[in-house]
């Protein structure tokens, strides 16, 4: 059986949905990572909470 999926992860700068600062995607086919991408995004007002950045950098 072919098991293929893409996992997505969002990180936020201030814990609000509108404050996305990073997106990660991983493509998995039959248990193997075949592609991945990581994108940094400047959140609105360029505001970051120290607690959030201590978790995801």
Backbone as a chain_set.jsonl record, in Angstrom:
{"seq": "XXXXXXXXXXXXXXXXXXXXXXXXXXXXXXXXXXXXXXXXXXXXXXXXXXXXXXXXX", "coords": {"N": [[0.843, -1.183, 0.0], [0.552, 2.209, -0.818], [1.7, 4.836, 1.003], [1.426, 8.103, 1.209], [1.98, 11.408, 2.138], [1.77, 14.892, 3.114], [3.184, 16.752, 5.626], [2.498, 19.598, 7.605], [3.655, 22.474, 9.326], [3.103, 25.196, 11.406], [4.531, 28.085, 12.831], [4.182, 30.598, 15.285], [4.653, 34.097, 15.977], [3.672, 35.631, 18.083], [1.806, 34.033, 19.25], [-0.716, 34.252, 18.154], [-3.066, 33.519, 15.542], [-2.735, 35.103, 13.267], [-0.074, 35.778, 13.298], [1.964, 34.361, 11.917], [5.235, 33.173, 11.59], [6.885, 31.275, 10.6], [6.881, 28.523, 8.362], [6.775, 25.091, 7.842], [7.175, 22.306, 5.699], [6.88, 18.845, 4.99], [7.304, 16.183, 2.833], [6.244, 12.894, 2.674], [6.791, 9.661, 1.551], [5.891, 6.381, 1.522], [6.998, 6.055, 4.102], [9.414, 7.401, 3.937], [11.175, 10.459, 3.952], [10.899, 12.608, 1.328], [10.987, 15.164, 0.397], [11.432, 18.473, 1.592], [10.682, 21.668, 3.03], [11.357, 24.871, 4.371], [10.197, 27.898, 5.479], [10.705, 31.262, 6.314], [8.841, 33.96, 7.633], [8.037, 37.361, 7.829], [6.286, 38.53, 10.515], [3.226, 40.457, 11.121], [3.859, 43.773, 12.108], [6.356, 43.054, 12.942], [6.747, 41.805, 15.42], [7.708, 39.855, 18.205], [7.27, 37.335, 20.675], [9.29, 36.552, 23.428], [8.996, 33.991, 24.654], [7.878, 32.42, 22.596], [9.893, 32.494, 20.6], [11.89, 31.205, 21.988], [11.101, 28.621, 21.813], [10.94, 27.906, 19.039], [12.991, 29.264, 17.803]], "CA": [[0.0, 0.0, 0.0], [1.309, 3.447, -0.944], [1.356, 5.832, 2.015], [2.04, 9.375, 0.855], [1.316, 12.562, 2.744], [2.581, 16.072, 3.385], [2.963, 17.316, 6.958], [2.716, 21.042, 7.619], [3.829, 23.013, 10.673], [3.112, 26.657, 11.485], [5.028, 28.69, 14.068], [3.693, 31.971, 15.414], [5.555, 35.024, 16.662], [3.058, 36.119, 19.322], [0.771, 33.11, 19.692], [-1.986, 34.52, 17.475], [-3.108, 32.914, 14.207], [-2.281, 36.044, 12.232], [1.342, 36.126, 13.48], [2.822, 33.289, 11.404], [6.61, 33.602, 11.312], [7.61, 30.174, 9.966], [6.095, 27.397, 7.857], [7.587, 23.949, 7.423], [6.448, 21.232, 5.019], [7.657, 17.634, 4.739], [6.603, 15.205, 1.988], [6.623, 11.535, 3.055], [6.304, 8.599, 0.666], [6.234, 5.048, 2.03], [7.813, 6.167, 5.297], [10.664, 8.107, 3.666], [11.082, 11.884, 3.627], [11.38, 12.802, -0.042], [11.147, 16.592, 0.135], [11.102, 19.327, 2.732], [10.905, 23.096, 2.817], [11.208, 25.685, 5.564], [10.099, 29.297, 5.057], [10.559, 32.285, 7.346], [7.911, 35.012, 7.229], [8.008, 38.472, 8.782], [4.918, 38.703, 11.0], [2.77, 41.844, 11.197], [4.493, 44.655, 13.093], [7.667, 42.478, 13.27], [6.705, 41.624, 16.87], [7.962, 38.474, 18.632], [7.285, 37.079, 22.112], [10.466, 35.751, 23.771], [8.635, 32.598, 24.912], [7.695, 31.744, 21.312], [11.177, 32.316, 19.922], [12.694, 30.226, 22.726], [10.645, 27.296, 21.384], [11.243, 27.598, 17.634], [14.162, 30.009, 17.317]], "C": [[0.89, 1.249, 0.0], [0.815, 4.456, 0.087], [2.13, 7.108, 1.72], [1.247, 10.499, 1.511], [2.308, 13.706, 2.874], [2.191, 16.602, 4.756], [3.294, 18.802, 6.899], [2.77, 21.518, 9.066], [3.89, 24.535, 10.586], [3.68, 27.077, 12.833], [4.544, 30.132, 14.097], [4.646, 32.809, 16.253], [5.0, 35.478, 18.005], [1.908, 35.231, 19.787], [-0.606, 33.352, 19.091], [-1.932, 33.949, 16.065], [-2.553, 33.82, 13.119], [-0.774, 36.301, 12.286], [2.291, 35.014, 13.021], [4.208, 33.852, 11.09], [7.424, 32.494, 10.649], [6.624, 29.085, 9.546], [7.075, 26.307, 7.447], [6.698, 22.9, 6.785], [7.397, 20.06, 4.794], [6.778, 16.674, 3.945], [7.144, 13.82, 2.33], [5.981, 10.551, 2.087], [6.816, 7.265, 1.187], [7.209, 5.109, 3.203], [9.13, 6.897, 5.127], [10.399, 9.572, 3.349], [11.703, 12.088, 2.258], [11.57, 14.274, -0.396], [10.789, 17.355, 1.396], [11.432, 20.774, 2.394], [10.607, 23.82, 4.124], [11.225, 27.147, 5.12], [9.924, 30.206, 6.261], [9.712, 33.42, 6.791], [7.975, 36.12, 8.274], [6.564, 38.686, 9.228], [4.523, 40.181, 11.027], [3.458, 42.579, 12.354], [5.868, 44.147, 13.541], [7.823, 42.266, 14.778], [6.874, 40.144, 17.211], [7.891, 38.389, 20.153], [8.484, 36.196, 22.425], [10.139, 34.274, 24.021], [8.49, 31.818, 23.601], [9.03, 31.496, 20.629], [12.089, 31.362, 20.685], [12.311, 28.803, 22.333], [11.131, 26.984, 19.977], [12.385, 28.407, 17.046], [13.835, 31.287, 16.61]], "O": [[1.868, 1.319, 0.744], [-0.34, 4.879, 0.051], [3.336, 7.185, 1.954], [0.018, 10.538, 1.449], [3.519, 13.519, 2.759], [1.019, 16.869, 5.019], [4.243, 19.214, 6.233], [2.029, 21.032, 9.921], [4.643, 25.089, 9.785], [3.346, 26.488, 13.861], [4.5, 30.805, 13.067], [5.351, 32.296, 17.123], [5.754, 35.688, 18.956], [1.117, 35.643, 20.636], [-1.572, 32.704, 19.494], [-0.863, 33.901, 15.457], [-1.963, 33.339, 12.152], [-0.242, 36.977, 11.406], [3.306, 34.759, 13.667], [4.338, 34.872, 10.413], [8.536, 32.742, 10.183], [5.674, 28.768, 10.262], [8.078, 26.574, 6.786], [5.597, 22.631, 7.267], [8.564, 20.249, 4.452], [5.647, 16.387, 4.336], [8.353, 13.593, 2.284], [4.777, 10.605, 1.836], [8.024, 7.045, 1.281], [8.137, 4.304, 3.285], [9.898, 7.004, 6.084], [9.501, 9.89, 2.569], [12.877, 11.787, 2.044], [12.238, 14.595, -1.379], [9.938, 16.924, 2.174], [12.322, 21.065, 1.596], [9.72, 23.428, 4.881], [12.167, 27.582, 4.458], [9.09, 29.946, 7.128], [9.846, 33.797, 5.627], [7.969, 35.844, 9.474], [5.705, 38.992, 8.401], [5.386, 41.057, 10.963], [3.605, 42.033, 13.448], [6.484, 44.743, 14.425], [8.889, 42.514, 15.342], [6.257, 39.283, 16.583], [8.395, 39.273, 20.847], [8.684, 35.182, 21.756], [10.918, 33.399, 23.643], [8.936, 30.674, 23.512], [9.272, 30.398, 20.129], [12.98, 30.763, 20.084], [13.106, 27.878, 22.501], [11.679, 25.908, 19.74], [12.709, 28.233, 15.871], [14.738, 31.993, 16.161]]}, "num_chains": 1, "name": "protein.A"}
